GROMACS .gro file of C-alpha atoms in nm:
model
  160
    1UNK     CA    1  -0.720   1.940   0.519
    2UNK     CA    2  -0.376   1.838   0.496
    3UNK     CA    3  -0.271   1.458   0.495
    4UNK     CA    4   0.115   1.431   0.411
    5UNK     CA    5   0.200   1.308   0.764
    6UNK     CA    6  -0.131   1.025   0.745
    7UNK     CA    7   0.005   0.915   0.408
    8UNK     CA    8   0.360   0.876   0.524
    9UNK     CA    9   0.247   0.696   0.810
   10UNK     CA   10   0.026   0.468   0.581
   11UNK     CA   11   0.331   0.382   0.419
   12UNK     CA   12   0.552   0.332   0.675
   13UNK     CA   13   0.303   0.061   0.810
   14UNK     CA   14   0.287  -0.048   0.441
   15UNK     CA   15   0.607  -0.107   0.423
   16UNK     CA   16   0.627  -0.259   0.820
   17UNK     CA   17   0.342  -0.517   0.719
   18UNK     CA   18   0.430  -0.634   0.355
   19UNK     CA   19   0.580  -0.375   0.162
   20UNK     CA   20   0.921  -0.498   0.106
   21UNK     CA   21   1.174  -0.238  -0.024
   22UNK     CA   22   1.475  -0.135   0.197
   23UNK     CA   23   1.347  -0.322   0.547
   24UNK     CA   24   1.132  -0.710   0.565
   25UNK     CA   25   0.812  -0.629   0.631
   26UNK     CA   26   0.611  -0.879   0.918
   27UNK     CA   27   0.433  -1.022   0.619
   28UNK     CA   28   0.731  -1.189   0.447
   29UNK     CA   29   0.922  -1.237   0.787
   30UNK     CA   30   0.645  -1.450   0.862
   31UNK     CA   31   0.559  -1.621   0.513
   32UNK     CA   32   0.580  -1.982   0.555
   33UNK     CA   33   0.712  -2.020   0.905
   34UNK     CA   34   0.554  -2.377   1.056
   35UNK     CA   35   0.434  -2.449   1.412
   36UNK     CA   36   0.785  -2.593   1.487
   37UNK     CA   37   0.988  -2.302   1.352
   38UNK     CA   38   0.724  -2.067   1.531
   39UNK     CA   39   0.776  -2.256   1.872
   40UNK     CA   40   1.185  -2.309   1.823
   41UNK     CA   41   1.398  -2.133   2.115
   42UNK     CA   42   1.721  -1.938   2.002
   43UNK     CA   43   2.060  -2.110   2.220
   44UNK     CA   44   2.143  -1.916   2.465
   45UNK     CA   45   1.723  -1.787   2.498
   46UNK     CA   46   1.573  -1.491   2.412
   47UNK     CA   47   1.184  -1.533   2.229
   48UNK     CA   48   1.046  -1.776   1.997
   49UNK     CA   49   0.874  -1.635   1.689
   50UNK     CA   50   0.549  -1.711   1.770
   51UNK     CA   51   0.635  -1.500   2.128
   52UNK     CA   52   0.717  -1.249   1.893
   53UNK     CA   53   0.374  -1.200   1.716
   54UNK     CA   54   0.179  -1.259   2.045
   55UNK     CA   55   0.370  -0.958   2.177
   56UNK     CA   56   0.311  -0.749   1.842
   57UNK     CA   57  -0.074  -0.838   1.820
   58UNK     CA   58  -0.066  -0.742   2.241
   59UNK     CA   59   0.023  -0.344   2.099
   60UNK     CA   60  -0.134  -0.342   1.792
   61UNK     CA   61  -0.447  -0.438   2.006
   62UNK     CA   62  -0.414  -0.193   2.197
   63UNK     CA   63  -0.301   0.114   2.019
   64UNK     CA   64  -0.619   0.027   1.745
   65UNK     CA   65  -0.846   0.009   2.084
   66UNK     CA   66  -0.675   0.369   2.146
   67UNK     CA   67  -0.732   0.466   1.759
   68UNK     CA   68  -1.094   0.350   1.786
   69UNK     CA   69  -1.185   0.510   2.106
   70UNK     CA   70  -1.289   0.193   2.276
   71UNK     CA   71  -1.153   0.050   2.631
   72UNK     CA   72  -0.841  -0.052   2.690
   73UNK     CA   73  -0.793  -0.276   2.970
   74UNK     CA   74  -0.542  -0.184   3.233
   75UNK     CA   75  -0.437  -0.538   3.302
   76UNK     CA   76  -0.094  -0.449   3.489
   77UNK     CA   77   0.037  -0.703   3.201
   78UNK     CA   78   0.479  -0.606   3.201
   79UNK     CA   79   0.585  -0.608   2.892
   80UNK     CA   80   0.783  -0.926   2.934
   81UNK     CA   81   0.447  -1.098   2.992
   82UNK     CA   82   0.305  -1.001   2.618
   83UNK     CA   83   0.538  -1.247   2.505
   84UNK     CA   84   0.375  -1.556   2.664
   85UNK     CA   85   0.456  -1.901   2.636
   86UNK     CA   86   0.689  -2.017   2.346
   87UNK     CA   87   0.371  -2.145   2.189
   88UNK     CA   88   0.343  -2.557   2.112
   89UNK     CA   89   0.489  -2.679   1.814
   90UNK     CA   90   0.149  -2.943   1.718
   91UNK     CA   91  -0.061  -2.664   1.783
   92UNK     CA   92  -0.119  -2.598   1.408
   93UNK     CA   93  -0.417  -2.417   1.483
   94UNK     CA   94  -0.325  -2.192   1.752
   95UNK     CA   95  -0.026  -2.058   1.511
   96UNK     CA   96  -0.268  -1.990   1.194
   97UNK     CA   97  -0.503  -1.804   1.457
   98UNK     CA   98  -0.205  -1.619   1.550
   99UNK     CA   99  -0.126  -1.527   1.222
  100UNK     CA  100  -0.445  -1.405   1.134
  101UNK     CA  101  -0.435  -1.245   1.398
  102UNK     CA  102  -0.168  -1.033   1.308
  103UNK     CA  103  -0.343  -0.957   0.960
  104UNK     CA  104  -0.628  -0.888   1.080
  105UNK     CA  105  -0.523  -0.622   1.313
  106UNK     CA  106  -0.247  -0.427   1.079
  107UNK     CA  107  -0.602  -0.455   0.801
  108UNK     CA  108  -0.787  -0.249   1.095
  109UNK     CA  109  -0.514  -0.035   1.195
  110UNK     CA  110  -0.430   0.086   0.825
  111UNK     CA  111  -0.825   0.153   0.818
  112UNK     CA  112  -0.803   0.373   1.113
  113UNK     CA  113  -0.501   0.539   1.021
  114UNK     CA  114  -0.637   0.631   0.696
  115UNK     CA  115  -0.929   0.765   0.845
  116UNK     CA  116  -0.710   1.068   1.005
  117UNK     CA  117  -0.638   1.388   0.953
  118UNK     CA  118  -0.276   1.558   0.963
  119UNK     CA  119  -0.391   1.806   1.251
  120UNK     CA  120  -0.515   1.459   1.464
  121UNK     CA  121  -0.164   1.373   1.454
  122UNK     CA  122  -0.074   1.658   1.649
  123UNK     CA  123  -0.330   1.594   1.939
  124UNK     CA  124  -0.229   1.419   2.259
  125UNK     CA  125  -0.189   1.099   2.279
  126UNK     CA  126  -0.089   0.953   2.628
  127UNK     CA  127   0.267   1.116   2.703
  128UNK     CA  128   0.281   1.159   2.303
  129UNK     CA  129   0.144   1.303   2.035
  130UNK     CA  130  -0.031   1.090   1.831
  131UNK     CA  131   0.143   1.132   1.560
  132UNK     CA  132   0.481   1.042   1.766
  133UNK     CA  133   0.326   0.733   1.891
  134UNK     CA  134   0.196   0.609   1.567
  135UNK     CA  135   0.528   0.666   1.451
  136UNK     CA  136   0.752   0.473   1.713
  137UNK     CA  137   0.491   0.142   1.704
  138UNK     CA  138   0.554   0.158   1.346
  139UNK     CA  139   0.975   0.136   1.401
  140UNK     CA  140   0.843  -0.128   1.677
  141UNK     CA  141   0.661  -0.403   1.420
  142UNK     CA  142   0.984  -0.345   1.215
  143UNK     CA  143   1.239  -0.388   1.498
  144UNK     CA  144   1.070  -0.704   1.581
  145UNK     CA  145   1.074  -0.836   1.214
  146UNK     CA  146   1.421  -0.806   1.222
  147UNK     CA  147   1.430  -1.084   1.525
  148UNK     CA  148   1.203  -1.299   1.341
  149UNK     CA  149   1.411  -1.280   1.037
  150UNK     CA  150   1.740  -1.398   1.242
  151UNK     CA  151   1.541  -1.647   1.422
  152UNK     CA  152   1.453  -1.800   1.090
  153UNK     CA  153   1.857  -1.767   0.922
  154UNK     CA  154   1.938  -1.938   1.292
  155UNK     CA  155   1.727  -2.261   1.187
  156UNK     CA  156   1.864  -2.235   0.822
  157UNK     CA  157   1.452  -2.165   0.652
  158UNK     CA  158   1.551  -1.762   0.559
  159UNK     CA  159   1.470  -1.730   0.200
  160UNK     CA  160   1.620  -2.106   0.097
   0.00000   0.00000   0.00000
């Protein structure tokens, strides 16, 4: 039973969550980022970071319910509306259960992706293969790491 496509796909999420080599992962992204970084607005709009992981935990959610063969609500949620609120910046509590959040899940969803095959990959998977999906919400966590980190340069706390 092959796995070369599983174990690249392990990695890639590796290195999306907090494997850093060529791309931030989430983890570091997200490494010390406060309540009032997490609730600041870019000028000009656009998402705050804690928006940003709400939106990310919304798919990962999902995609492990998927993974996991257990019910995934059809809430008619757009995609817009994953985001939420920009979060409140003395809600110190609401961001760390955010956060954990977020670990938690990408813990669960390296779990389930480990437990697969190379030939599951290849089975349908909404429109998709699996395999194809798996890949693309992989390139999504990354995408939106990339925000976070140039919400963070914007308020001057990147890496100082």
């Amino acid at each position: 039973m092959s796995r070369d496509r599983v174990n690249m796909l392990v990695l890639q999420r590796e290195n999306s969550w907090d494997k850093e080599e060529w791309i931030v992962p989430l983890a570091a992204a997200l490494h010390g980022v406060n309540t009032q970084e997490a609730t600041w607005t870019p000028p000009g709009g656009g998402n705050t970071i804690w928006q940003t992981v709400r939106h990310i935990n919304y798919y990962n959610e999902r995609i492990l319910r998927r993974l996991t063969d257990r019910p995934v609500s059809s809430t008619g949620i757009s995609n817009d509306e994953t985001f939420g609120p920009p979060g409140n910046a003395e809600d110190h509590e609401g961001w760390q259960k955010t956060l954990k959040e977020a670990e938690a899940l990408v813990n669960q969803l390296l779990v389930a992706i480990t437990a697969l095959t190379d030939a599951d990959l290849d089975k349908p998977f909404g429109s998709e293969t699996l395999g194809a999906e798996l890949s693309r919400w992989t390139l999504h966590d990354a995408y939106h790491s990339g925000q976070i980190v140039l919400i963070r340069k914007q308020l001057g706390t990147w890496r100082v």
